[in-house]
Coordinates of C-alpha atoms in Angstrom, one line a residue:
Chain Y
M1 CA 247.9 -64.3 123.0
S2 CA 248.4 -61.2 120.9
A3 CA 246.7 -58.0 121.8
F4 CA 243.7 -56.9 119.7
L5 CA 243.2 -53.7 121.6
E6 CA 246.2 -51.8 123.0
A7 CA 246.8 -48.6 124.8
I8 CA 250.4 -47.3 125.0
G9 CA 251.1 -44.5 127.4
L10 CA 247.7 -42.9 127.0
T11 CA 247.2 -39.5 128.5
R12 CA 244.3 -37.1 128.2
R13 CA 244.4 -33.6 129.6
H14 CA 241.7 -31.0 129.4
R15 CA 241.4 -27.4 130.4
D16 CA 239.2 -26.4 133.3
G17 CA 239.4 -22.6 133.4
D18 CA 243.1 -21.8 134.0
A19 CA 243.9 -25.2 135.4
V20 CA 244.8 -28.3 133.3
Q21 CA 243.1 -31.4 134.5
V22 CA 244.6 -34.8 133.7
A23 CA 241.7 -37.3 133.2
V24 CA 243.9 -40.2 132.1
D25 CA 247.6 -40.4 132.9
D26 CA 250.1 -42.6 131.1
V27 CA 247.9 -45.7 130.9
S28 CA 249.1 -48.8 129.0
L29 CA 247.1 -51.9 128.6
A30 CA 246.5 -54.7 126.2
I31 CA 243.4 -56.9 125.7
A32 CA 243.4 -60.0 123.5
R33 CA 240.4 -61.6 121.8
G34 CA 238.6 -64.1 124.1
E35 CA 239.3 -61.9 127.1
L36 CA 236.7 -60.3 129.3
V37 CA 238.5 -57.5 131.2
A38 CA 236.9 -55.3 133.9
L39 CA 238.1 -51.7 134.3
A40 CA 237.3 -50.8 137.9
G41 CA 237.5 -47.5 139.7
P42 CA 235.4 -44.9 141.5
S43 CA 233.4 -42.3 139.7
G44 CA 235.6 -39.6 138.1
S45 CA 238.6 -41.9 138.0
G46 CA 238.8 -41.6 134.2
K47 CA 237.2 -44.9 133.2
S48 CA 234.8 -43.4 130.6
T49 CA 237.6 -41.2 129.2
L50 CA 239.9 -44.1 128.8
L51 CA 237.1 -46.1 127.1
G52 CA 236.5 -43.2 124.7
M53 CA 240.1 -43.1 123.7
L54 CA 240.3 -46.9 123.2
G55 CA 237.1 -46.7 121.1
G56 CA 238.5 -43.9 119.0
I57 CA 235.9 -41.3 119.8
L58 CA 238.3 -39.2 122.0
T59 CA 241.7 -38.1 120.9
P60 CA 244.5 -38.7 123.5
S61 CA 246.8 -35.8 124.4
E62 CA 249.7 -38.3 124.4
G63 CA 250.2 -41.9 123.6
D64 CA 248.8 -44.3 121.1
V65 CA 245.9 -46.7 120.6
R66 CA 246.2 -49.7 118.4
I67 CA 243.2 -51.6 117.2
A68 CA 243.7 -54.8 115.2
G69 CA 247.4 -53.9 115.0
E70 CA 246.9 -50.4 113.5
S71 CA 247.5 -47.1 115.3
I72 CA 244.3 -45.1 115.1
V73 CA 245.7 -41.9 116.7
A74 CA 247.6 -40.8 113.5
M75 CA 244.7 -41.6 111.3
R76 CA 242.5 -38.9 109.7
E77 CA 239.1 -38.6 111.3
H78 CA 237.3 -40.3 108.4
H79 CA 239.6 -43.3 108.4
R80 CA 239.6 -43.5 112.2
T81 CA 235.8 -43.6 112.2
A82 CA 235.8 -46.3 109.5
H83 CA 238.4 -48.4 111.3
R84 CA 236.7 -48.3 114.7
R85 CA 233.3 -49.1 113.3
A86 CA 234.8 -52.1 111.6
H87 CA 236.5 -53.4 114.7
V88 CA 235.0 -52.0 117.8
G89 CA 231.5 -51.8 119.2
I90 CA 230.8 -49.3 122.0
V91 CA 228.0 -49.3 124.6
L92 CA 227.7 -46.1 126.6
Q93 CA 225.4 -45.7 129.6
G94 CA 224.1 -42.3 128.6
L95 CA 223.6 -43.1 124.9
A96 CA 221.8 -46.3 124.9
L97 CA 219.2 -46.0 122.2
V98 CA 217.1 -43.5 120.2
P99 CA 213.9 -43.6 122.1
A100 CA 211.5 -42.9 119.2
M101 CA 213.0 -45.6 117.0
S102 CA 212.0 -49.2 117.2
V103 CA 214.4 -51.7 118.8
L104 CA 215.2 -53.2 115.3
E105 CA 215.8 -49.7 113.8
N106 CA 218.2 -48.9 116.6
V107 CA 220.1 -52.1 116.1
L108 CA 220.4 -51.4 112.4
L109 CA 221.4 -47.8 112.8
P110 CA 225.2 -48.4 112.5
L111 CA 224.6 -50.0 109.0
V112 CA 223.0 -46.8 107.5
P113 CA 226.4 -45.4 106.4
F114 CA 227.1 -48.7 104.8
G115 CA 224.0 -48.4 102.6
G116 CA 221.5 -49.8 105.1
A117 CA 220.6 -53.3 106.1
R118 CA 220.9 -56.1 103.5
R119 CA 219.0 -59.3 104.0
D120 CA 221.9 -61.0 105.8
D121 CA 222.3 -58.0 108.0
L122 CA 218.6 -58.1 108.9
E123 CA 218.9 -61.8 109.7
R124 CA 221.9 -61.2 111.9
A125 CA 220.2 -58.3 113.7
R126 CA 217.2 -60.6 114.4
A127 CA 219.5 -63.4 115.5
L128 CA 221.3 -61.0 117.9
L129 CA 217.9 -59.9 119.3
R130 CA 216.9 -63.5 119.8
R131 CA 220.2 -64.3 121.5
L132 CA 219.6 -61.4 123.8
S133 CA 216.0 -62.4 124.4
L134 CA 214.6 -59.3 122.7
H135 CA 213.2 -60.8 119.5
E136 CA 209.6 -60.3 120.7
K137 CA 210.2 -56.6 121.1
E138 CA 211.9 -55.8 117.8
R139 CA 209.1 -53.5 116.7
A140 CA 208.6 -51.9 120.1
P141 CA 209.8 -48.2 120.4
A142 CA 213.0 -48.2 122.5
R143 CA 211.3 -45.9 125.0
Q144 CA 209.1 -48.7 126.1
L145 CA 212.0 -51.0 127.1
S146 CA 213.1 -51.6 130.7
G147 CA 216.7 -50.6 131.7
G148 CA 218.0 -54.2 131.2
E149 CA 216.3 -54.5 127.8
R150 CA 217.8 -51.2 126.7
Q151 CA 221.3 -52.4 127.7
R152 CA 220.8 -55.6 125.8
A153 CA 219.5 -53.8 122.7
A154 CA 222.5 -51.5 122.9
I155 CA 224.8 -54.5 123.0
A156 CA 222.9 -56.0 119.9
R157 CA 223.5 -52.7 118.1
A158 CA 227.2 -52.7 119.0
L159 CA 227.5 -56.2 117.6
V160 CA 225.6 -55.8 114.4
T161 CA 228.6 -54.7 112.4
R162 CA 230.5 -57.8 113.6
P163 CA 233.2 -56.1 115.6
S164 CA 235.9 -58.1 117.3
A165 CA 236.1 -55.9 120.4
L166 CA 233.4 -54.6 122.6
L167 CA 233.7 -51.6 125.0
L168 CA 231.0 -51.1 127.6
D169 CA 230.6 -48.3 130.1
E170 CA 228.7 -49.3 133.3
P171 CA 226.5 -51.9 131.5
T172 CA 224.8 -53.0 134.7
A173 CA 224.3 -49.7 136.4
H174 CA 220.7 -49.3 137.7
L175 CA 219.8 -52.9 136.7
D176 CA 218.3 -55.3 139.1
A177 CA 220.1 -58.6 139.8
E178 CA 218.2 -60.6 137.2
S179 CA 218.7 -58.1 134.4
A180 CA 222.4 -57.6 135.4
S181 CA 222.9 -61.4 135.3
V182 CA 221.4 -61.6 131.8
V183 CA 223.7 -58.9 130.6
L184 CA 226.8 -60.5 132.2
D185 CA 225.9 -63.9 130.7
V186 CA 225.9 -62.3 127.3
L187 CA 229.3 -60.6 127.9
A188 CA 230.8 -63.9 129.0
E189 CA 229.4 -65.6 126.0
L190 CA 230.9 -62.9 123.7
A191 CA 234.3 -63.5 125.3
R192 CA 234.0 -67.2 124.7
D193 CA 233.1 -66.3 121.0
D194 CA 236.6 -64.8 120.7
H195 CA 235.6 -61.2 121.3
A196 CA 237.8 -58.8 123.2
V197 CA 235.5 -57.3 125.9
L198 CA 236.4 -54.4 128.2
V199 CA 233.8 -53.4 130.8
A200 CA 234.2 -50.2 132.7
T201 CA 232.4 -50.6 136.0
H202 CA 232.4 -50.4 139.7
D203 CA 229.7 -53.0 140.1
P204 CA 230.9 -55.8 142.4
R205 CA 228.5 -58.2 140.5
I206 CA 230.8 -57.9 137.5
L207 CA 234.1 -57.7 139.4
T208 CA 233.4 -61.0 141.2
R209 CA 232.3 -63.0 138.1
P210 CA 234.5 -66.0 137.4
E211 CA 234.4 -65.3 133.6
V212 CA 236.3 -62.0 134.1
S213 CA 239.8 -62.6 133.1
R214 CA 241.4 -59.6 134.7
V215 CA 240.4 -56.6 136.7
L216 CA 242.3 -53.4 136.1
H217 CA 242.0 -50.6 138.7
L218 CA 242.0 -47.0 137.7
E219 CA 242.4 -44.2 140.2
R220 CA 242.8 -40.6 139.4
G221 CA 243.6 -41.5 135.8
R222 CA 246.3 -44.0 136.6
L223 CA 246.3 -47.8 136.6
V224 CA 247.1 -49.0 140.1
E225 CA 247.6 -52.3 141.8
P226 CA 244.5 -53.4 143.8
Chain A
M1 CA 223.9 -44.6 95.7
R2 CA 222.8 -47.2 98.2
K3 CA 224.3 -45.2 101.0
T4 CA 222.6 -42.0 99.8
L5 CA 219.3 -43.7 99.7
A6 CA 219.8 -45.2 103.2
L7 CA 220.7 -41.7 104.6
F8 CA 217.7 -40.3 102.8
E9 CA 215.4 -42.9 104.4
Y10 CA 216.9 -42.0 107.7
A11 CA 216.3 -38.3 107.1
I12 CA 212.6 -39.0 106.4
G13 CA 212.4 -41.1 109.6
A14 CA 214.1 -38.3 111.6
L15 CA 211.5 -35.8 110.3
A16 CA 208.7 -38.1 111.2
R17 CA 210.1 -38.5 114.7
R18 CA 209.8 -34.8 115.3
P19 CA 206.7 -33.8 113.4
G20 CA 206.0 -30.6 115.3
K21 CA 209.3 -29.0 114.3
A22 CA 209.1 -30.3 110.8
V23 CA 205.5 -29.0 110.3
A24 CA 206.4 -25.6 111.8
L25 CA 209.3 -25.2 109.4
V26 CA 207.3 -26.4 106.4
A27 CA 204.5 -24.0 107.3
G28 CA 207.0 -21.1 107.6
I29 CA 208.6 -21.8 104.3
A30 CA 205.2 -22.4 102.6
L31 CA 204.1 -19.0 103.9
V32 CA 207.1 -17.1 102.7
T33 CA 207.2 -19.0 99.4
G34 CA 203.4 -18.5 99.0
L35 CA 203.6 -14.7 99.5
L36 CA 206.6 -14.4 97.1
A37 CA 205.1 -16.7 94.5
S38 CA 201.8 -14.9 94.7
I39 CA 203.4 -11.6 93.9
L40 CA 205.4 -13.1 91.0
S41 CA 202.5 -15.0 89.5
L42 CA 200.0 -12.1 89.9
H43 CA 202.6 -9.7 88.4
A44 CA 203.1 -12.1 85.4
A45 CA 199.4 -12.6 84.9
L46 CA 198.7 -8.8 85.1
E47 CA 201.6 -8.1 82.8
R48 CA 200.2 -10.5 80.3
E49 CA 196.8 -8.9 80.5
A50 CA 198.4 -5.4 80.1
G51 CA 200.5 -6.7 77.2
A52 CA 197.3 -7.9 75.5
L53 CA 195.8 -4.5 76.2
A54 CA 198.7 -2.7 74.7
D55 CA 198.6 -4.9 71.6
A56 CA 195.1 -3.6 71.0
M57 CA 196.2 0.0 71.1
P58 CA 197.0 2.2 68.1
E59 CA 200.5 2.2 66.9
L60 CA 200.8 5.9 67.6
T61 CA 198.8 8.3 69.7
V62 CA 199.2 12.0 69.3
Q63 CA 198.1 14.5 72.0
A64 CA 198.3 18.3 71.8
M65 CA 200.1 20.0 74.6
Q66 CA 199.7 23.6 75.8
G67 CA 201.8 24.9 78.7
G68 CA 202.9 21.4 79.5
R69 CA 199.3 20.2 79.9
P70 CA 197.2 18.1 77.5
A71 CA 195.1 20.3 75.2
T72 CA 192.5 19.5 72.5
I73 CA 193.5 18.8 68.9
D74 CA 192.1 21.0 66.1
A75 CA 191.1 20.2 62.5
E76 CA 194.3 21.7 61.1
T77 CA 196.4 19.2 63.0
L78 CA 194.2 16.3 61.9
E79 CA 194.7 17.3 58.3
F80 CA 198.4 17.3 58.8
L81 CA 198.5 13.9 60.4
A82 CA 196.1 12.3 57.9
G83 CA 198.4 13.4 55.1
H84 CA 201.7 12.5 56.7
P85 CA 203.8 9.9 54.8
G86 CA 203.6 6.5 56.4
V87 CA 200.2 7.1 58.1
R88 CA 197.5 4.7 56.9
S89 CA 194.6 6.2 58.8
I90 CA 193.8 8.4 61.7
R91 CA 191.0 8.2 64.2
P92 CA 190.4 11.4 66.2
R93 CA 189.0 10.5 69.6
V94 CA 186.9 12.2 72.2
W95 CA 187.3 10.9 75.7
G96 CA 187.9 12.0 79.2
Y97 CA 186.9 11.6 82.8
L98 CA 183.6 12.4 84.5
F99 CA 183.2 12.5 88.2
V100 CA 180.1 10.7 89.4
P101 CA 179.2 12.1 92.8
S102 CA 176.8 9.2 93.6
L103 CA 179.8 6.8 93.2
G104 CA 182.5 9.1 94.5
A105 CA 184.5 7.9 91.5
N106 CA 185.6 9.0 88.0
L107 CA 183.9 7.4 85.0
S108 CA 186.0 7.1 81.8
V109 CA 183.9 8.4 79.0
F110 CA 184.8 7.2 75.4
S111 CA 183.1 8.2 72.2
V112 CA 182.6 5.7 69.5
A113 CA 181.3 6.1 66.0
P114 CA 178.4 3.7 65.1
D115 CA 180.3 2.6 62.0
A116 CA 183.8 2.2 63.7
P117 CA 185.4 -1.0 62.6
E118 CA 186.5 -1.9 66.1
L119 CA 182.9 -2.0 67.2
A120 CA 182.6 -5.6 65.8
E121 CA 185.2 -6.7 68.3
V122 CA 183.7 -4.6 71.1
A123 CA 180.3 -6.2 70.4
T124 CA 181.7 -9.6 71.3
L125 CA 182.6 -8.4 74.8
L126 CA 179.1 -6.9 75.5
E127 CA 176.0 -8.2 77.1
G128 CA 173.5 -6.3 74.9
R129 CA 174.8 -4.0 72.1
A130 CA 177.0 -1.0 71.5
P131 CA 175.5 2.5 71.4
R132 CA 174.2 3.5 67.9
S133 CA 172.6 6.8 68.5
K134 CA 172.6 9.8 70.8
G135 CA 171.3 9.0 74.3
E136 CA 172.7 5.4 74.4
A137 CA 175.6 4.0 76.4
A138 CA 177.5 0.7 77.0
V139 CA 179.2 0.6 80.4
G140 CA 181.8 -1.5 82.2
D141 CA 180.8 -4.4 84.5
T142 CA 182.1 -2.9 87.7
F143 CA 180.4 0.4 87.1
A144 CA 177.1 -1.4 86.1
R145 CA 177.3 -3.6 89.2
S146 CA 178.0 -0.6 91.5
L147 CA 174.8 1.0 90.4
G148 CA 172.8 -2.2 89.7
L149 CA 172.5 -1.3 86.0
R150 CA 171.4 -3.8 83.3
P151 CA 170.7 -3.3 79.6
G152 CA 167.5 -1.3 79.2
D153 CA 168.0 0.7 82.4
S154 CA 168.7 4.5 82.3
I155 CA 171.2 6.6 84.1
A156 CA 171.5 10.3 84.5
L157 CA 175.1 11.6 84.4
P158 CA 176.1 15.1 85.5
T159 CA 177.0 17.7 82.8
G160 CA 177.9 20.8 84.8
S161 CA 174.8 21.8 86.7
K162 CA 172.5 19.6 84.7
F163 CA 172.1 15.9 84.2
H164 CA 172.2 14.0 80.9
L165 CA 170.0 10.9 80.6
L166 CA 171.5 7.8 78.9
E167 CA 169.9 4.4 78.2
I168 CA 172.1 1.4 78.9
T169 CA 172.3 -0.7 75.7
G170 CA 175.1 -3.0 76.8
V171 CA 177.4 -4.0 79.7
F172 CA 180.9 -5.3 79.2
G173 CA 181.7 -8.8 80.4
A174 CA 184.3 -9.6 83.1
E175 CA 186.8 -10.6 80.4
A176 CA 187.1 -7.0 79.4
S177 CA 187.3 -5.7 82.9
L178 CA 190.9 -4.6 82.9
Q179 CA 190.1 -2.3 80.0
A180 CA 186.5 -1.4 80.6
A181 CA 185.7 -1.7 84.3
D182 CA 185.0 2.1 84.7
V183 CA 184.1 2.9 81.1
A184 CA 181.1 4.4 79.5
L185 CA 181.0 4.1 75.8
V186 CA 178.8 6.7 74.1
T187 CA 178.3 8.4 70.8
E188 CA 180.5 11.4 69.9
P189 CA 177.7 14.0 70.5
D190 CA 177.1 12.5 74.0
A191 CA 180.8 12.4 74.8
R192 CA 181.1 16.1 73.8
L193 CA 178.1 17.0 75.9
L194 CA 179.3 15.1 79.0
L195 CA 183.0 16.2 78.8
G196 CA 182.4 19.7 77.6
Y197 CA 184.2 19.5 74.2
D198 CA 183.5 22.0 71.4
D199 CA 182.7 20.6 67.9
G200 CA 185.8 20.1 65.8
R201 CA 188.1 19.5 68.7
F202 CA 189.3 16.1 69.9
T203 CA 191.2 14.7 72.9
D204 CA 193.8 12.9 70.9
V205 CA 194.4 11.0 67.6
A206 CA 195.0 7.3 67.2
I207 CA 197.2 6.7 64.2
S208 CA 197.5 3.5 62.2
L209 CA 200.7 3.1 60.2
A210 CA 201.3 1.6 56.8
S211 CA 204.3 -0.1 58.3
P212 CA 204.3 -0.6 62.1
T213 CA 208.0 -1.2 62.1
E214 CA 208.5 2.4 61.1
A215 CA 206.7 3.7 64.2
D216 CA 210.0 5.3 65.6
V217 CA 210.7 7.2 62.4
V218 CA 207.1 8.4 61.8
A219 CA 206.8 9.4 65.5
A220 CA 210.0 11.4 65.3
Q221 CA 208.8 13.2 62.1
I222 CA 205.5 14.1 63.6
A223 CA 207.2 15.4 66.7
E224 CA 209.4 17.5 64.6
H225 CA 206.5 19.1 62.7
L226 CA 204.3 19.4 65.8
P227 CA 206.8 20.5 68.5
H228 CA 204.0 21.1 71.0
A229 CA 202.5 17.7 70.5
R230 CA 203.2 14.5 72.4
V231 CA 203.6 11.4 70.3
V232 CA 203.3 8.1 72.1
R233 CA 204.3 4.8 70.6
R234 CA 202.5 1.6 71.5
D235 CA 205.7 0.0 72.8
Q236 CA 206.1 3.0 75.2
I237 CA 202.7 2.4 76.6
A238 CA 203.4 -1.3 77.0
R239 CA 206.7 -0.4 78.8
A240 CA 204.9 2.0 81.0
Y241 CA 202.4 -0.7 82.1
A242 CA 205.2 -3.1 82.7
L243 CA 207.2 -0.6 84.7
T244 CA 204.2 0.4 86.8
L245 CA 203.3 -3.2 87.6
G246 CA 206.9 -4.1 88.1
A247 CA 207.5 -1.2 90.5
R248 CA 204.5 -2.1 92.5
A249 CA 205.4 -5.8 92.6
G250 CA 208.9 -4.8 93.6
L251 CA 207.6 -2.6 96.3
V252 CA 205.3 -5.3 97.7
G253 CA 208.2 -7.8 97.4
A254 CA 210.5 -5.4 99.3
M255 CA 207.9 -5.1 102.0
L256 CA 208.2 -8.9 102.3
L257 CA 211.9 -9.0 102.8
P258 CA 211.8 -8.3 106.5
L259 CA 209.4 -11.2 106.8
L260 CA 211.8 -13.4 104.9
G261 CA 214.7 -12.2 107.1
C262 CA 212.6 -13.0 110.3
F263 CA 211.8 -16.4 109.0
L264 CA 215.5 -17.2 108.3
L265 CA 216.5 -16.0 111.7
L266 CA 213.7 -18.1 113.3
A267 CA 214.8 -21.1 111.2
W268 CA 218.4 -20.6 112.2
D269 CA 217.3 -20.4 115.9
R270 CA 215.2 -23.5 115.6
M271 CA 217.8 -25.5 113.9
S272 CA 220.8 -24.5 116.0
G273 CA 218.9 -24.9 119.3
L274 CA 218.8 -28.6 119.5
G275 CA 216.4 -30.4 121.8
E276 CA 217.5 -33.1 124.2
D277 CA 216.2 -35.8 121.9
E278 CA 218.1 -34.4 118.9
K279 CA 221.3 -34.1 120.9
R280 CA 220.9 -37.7 122.1
E281 CA 220.2 -38.9 118.6
L282 CA 223.3 -37.2 117.2
G283 CA 225.4 -38.6 120.1
V284 CA 224.1 -42.1 119.3
L285 CA 225.0 -41.6 115.6
T286 CA 228.6 -40.6 116.5
L287 CA 228.9 -43.5 118.9
V288 CA 227.7 -46.1 116.4
G289 CA 230.2 -44.9 113.8
W290 CA 228.6 -42.4 111.7
D291 CA 231.1 -40.1 110.0
L292 CA 230.6 -36.3 110.3
R293 CA 229.9 -36.3 106.6
D294 CA 227.1 -38.9 107.1
V295 CA 225.5 -36.8 109.8
L296 CA 225.8 -33.6 107.7
L297 CA 224.3 -35.3 104.6
A298 CA 221.4 -36.7 106.6
G299 CA 220.9 -33.2 108.0
L300 CA 221.0 -31.6 104.6
F301 CA 218.5 -34.2 103.3
Q302 CA 216.2 -33.3 106.2
N303 CA 216.5 -29.6 105.5
G304 CA 216.1 -30.1 101.8
L305 CA 213.0 -32.1 102.3
V306 CA 211.5 -29.5 104.6
A307 CA 212.5 -26.7 102.2
L308 CA 211.2 -28.4 99.0
T309 CA 208.0 -29.5 100.7
G310 CA 207.4 -26.0 102.0
A311 CA 208.2 -24.4 98.7
A312 CA 205.9 -26.8 96.8
L313 CA 203.1 -26.2 99.2
G314 CA 203.7 -22.4 99.0
L315 CA 203.6 -22.5 95.2
L316 CA 200.4 -24.5 95.2
A317 CA 198.9 -22.2 97.8
A318 CA 199.9 -19.2 95.7
H319 CA 198.3 -20.7 92.6
V320 CA 195.0 -21.3 94.4
Y321 CA 195.2 -17.8 96.0
V322 CA 195.9 -15.9 92.9
F323 CA 194.2 -17.9 90.2
G324 CA 191.5 -19.5 92.3
F325 CA 190.5 -16.6 94.6
G326 CA 191.7 -13.7 92.5
A327 CA 194.4 -12.6 95.0
P328 CA 192.3 -10.5 97.4
L329 CA 194.3 -7.6 98.9
L330 CA 197.4 -8.3 96.8
F331 CA 195.5 -7.6 93.6
D332 CA 194.7 -4.1 94.9
A333 CA 198.3 -3.6 95.9
L334 CA 199.6 -4.4 92.4
L335 CA 196.8 -2.9 90.3
G336 CA 196.1 0.1 92.4
W337 CA 193.1 0.9 94.6
S338 CA 190.0 2.2 92.8
R339 CA 186.3 2.5 93.5
L340 CA 185.6 1.0 90.1
H341 CA 188.0 -2.0 90.2
P342 CA 188.4 -4.5 87.4
T343 CA 187.0 -7.9 88.3
F344 CA 188.4 -10.2 85.7
E345 CA 189.5 -13.8 86.1
L346 CA 193.3 -14.1 85.9
A347 CA 194.6 -16.7 83.5
P348 CA 197.2 -18.9 85.2
A349 CA 200.6 -17.7 84.2
W350 CA 203.7 -19.4 85.6
D351 CA 207.1 -19.7 84.1
A352 CA 210.4 -21.4 85.0
G353 CA 211.9 -18.1 85.9
Q354 CA 209.4 -17.5 88.6
I355 CA 210.0 -20.9 90.1
V356 CA 213.8 -20.4 90.0
T357 CA 213.3 -17.0 91.7
V358 CA 211.3 -18.5 94.5
V359 CA 213.9 -21.2 94.9
A360 CA 216.6 -18.6 94.9
F361 CA 214.9 -16.4 97.4
V362 CA 213.6 -19.0 99.8
V363 CA 214.9 -22.5 99.4
V364 CA 218.5 -21.6 98.9
P365 CA 218.8 -19.1 101.8
F366 CA 217.0 -21.6 104.0
S367 CA 219.3 -24.5 103.1
L368 CA 222.4 -22.2 103.5
A369 CA 221.2 -20.9 106.8
S370 CA 220.7 -24.5 108.0
L371 CA 224.3 -25.5 107.0
A372 CA 226.2 -24.0 109.8
P373 CA 223.8 -25.1 112.6
A374 CA 223.8 -28.6 111.0
F375 CA 227.6 -28.6 111.0
R376 CA 227.6 -27.5 114.7
A377 CA 225.0 -30.1 115.6
A378 CA 226.9 -32.8 113.9
D379 CA 230.2 -32.0 115.7
V380 CA 229.0 -33.3 119.0
D381 CA 230.7 -32.9 122.3
V382 CA 232.1 -36.4 122.8
D383 CA 233.3 -35.7 126.3
A384 CA 229.8 -34.8 127.3
L385 CA 228.5 -38.0 125.7
L386 CA 230.9 -40.1 127.6
R387 CA 229.7 -38.6 130.8
G388 CA 226.2 -39.4 129.8
G389 CA 225.4 -35.8 129.3
A390 CA 224.0 -36.0 125.8

């Protein structure tokens, strides 16, 4: 299987006063389409930073990221943004939805720079919401959704541009067992649909799921053997 | 185009999601725009009225001067002026100011001959009629209103230690208020009595020229022959009006500049200090693949909408304030304070230059002031977003 998402010697350092902190240290990994990979590690181990670099929203200090065979690190900002929004969907814990917008408006938000939603985009958005059991809430303001519903809506939003890879940061944090199970079912289904899925988590409910192809362990910014 | 429309639609939605902030900024811009536009439109309307007033004035006015002060004109000077080449006719005038203690204000007393040709025009502005004989007067609307005078009433005006009784035969309408608010039009004998002028002496001379385009030349020739006289051309009077009104409008406008500055600072502060909701929304936009240019354009659309809406409301409010309500307070500031103040209705006077000026002074600075904060806001801290801190 060829890698769709690839990290090669990724390192990210940042200054903390006079000291230089290494958030991610020489990480290399590859994820193919159809894989559901879990990135495990304690809080502060660098999972979110690694996810940000893989998604093209953080620039690495060293190393390279290849998405769909193209290096995004050397790209100009504008091209990098265009490339990542064409290939990668990202779901971050702290940036789920715009609370004052309706669920459907949130899902369609990535399409605005493309000229807004056309009829087929609207149909796809509604199909995604149906698939994620949110179709009855498409007009509801996002602030009225439960935690699980917000995660699912954010996943629908990440998928509306038809990306081949999906990066998720702690998608089941603060969710009850039932909500977490629904989200995990969706992720497994996406992997079966030939998406490359990388989930940063320390939730054992994900790490023990049989659909998870591999579990990568990150500690102090480095990939380690479990 | 489709993308631009989509971003514009998003901008409208974003404003609707934060109505409090949008309304506050629109109100601020409307206030500043309204004040500035009120000054400009009132100035334009007054300038137009003053221009019409100047048009009705004689082409040349000659005053005698003595020791640098205005003096009366004698018969010899009148004879010289009447015979001067280029002069079609002369009209010696008796006029002056009379302090009325009961009003605490000066009355402008003008004499008029019963057969004067301009009386036909004056008559159209009067309720009642012009004075025809000694002991009659037509007065300005403000003066009449101050004393509750109507045609048929009588008034006693002071002449030294005595009083002179006049019957009111007419009152000027409000449309003549700029010229006649504080005027008492009387016959020449009454004017001489009220103002203390000897027979054969006049306040000044109004000159009508055979060729108005030669006003410069004739004025220079008269000044050469009458070195102690002051010769005033009609265009000089018009310019004096324009300069006076312009200076006052400029002064009031300058007083507004600190307000404009405060507003821009406030707008800067409001736009650069993002609320949690706004930070979160910008973070989401970055996350879902909005380019920095997309975020900036949407922000500019928001600011543009706010600025244009505020400016439009300000212009509308200025129009209603100036031409609907007569610009209370501001009218006094531009025209000058007076006990006998004109009360005419201003004819709406707007031009493209005024609107461009308002846009240049309010909308453009606001939009420019919003650019840097918008850029800063759009350049979100991705590290903080990843830690869920947005």
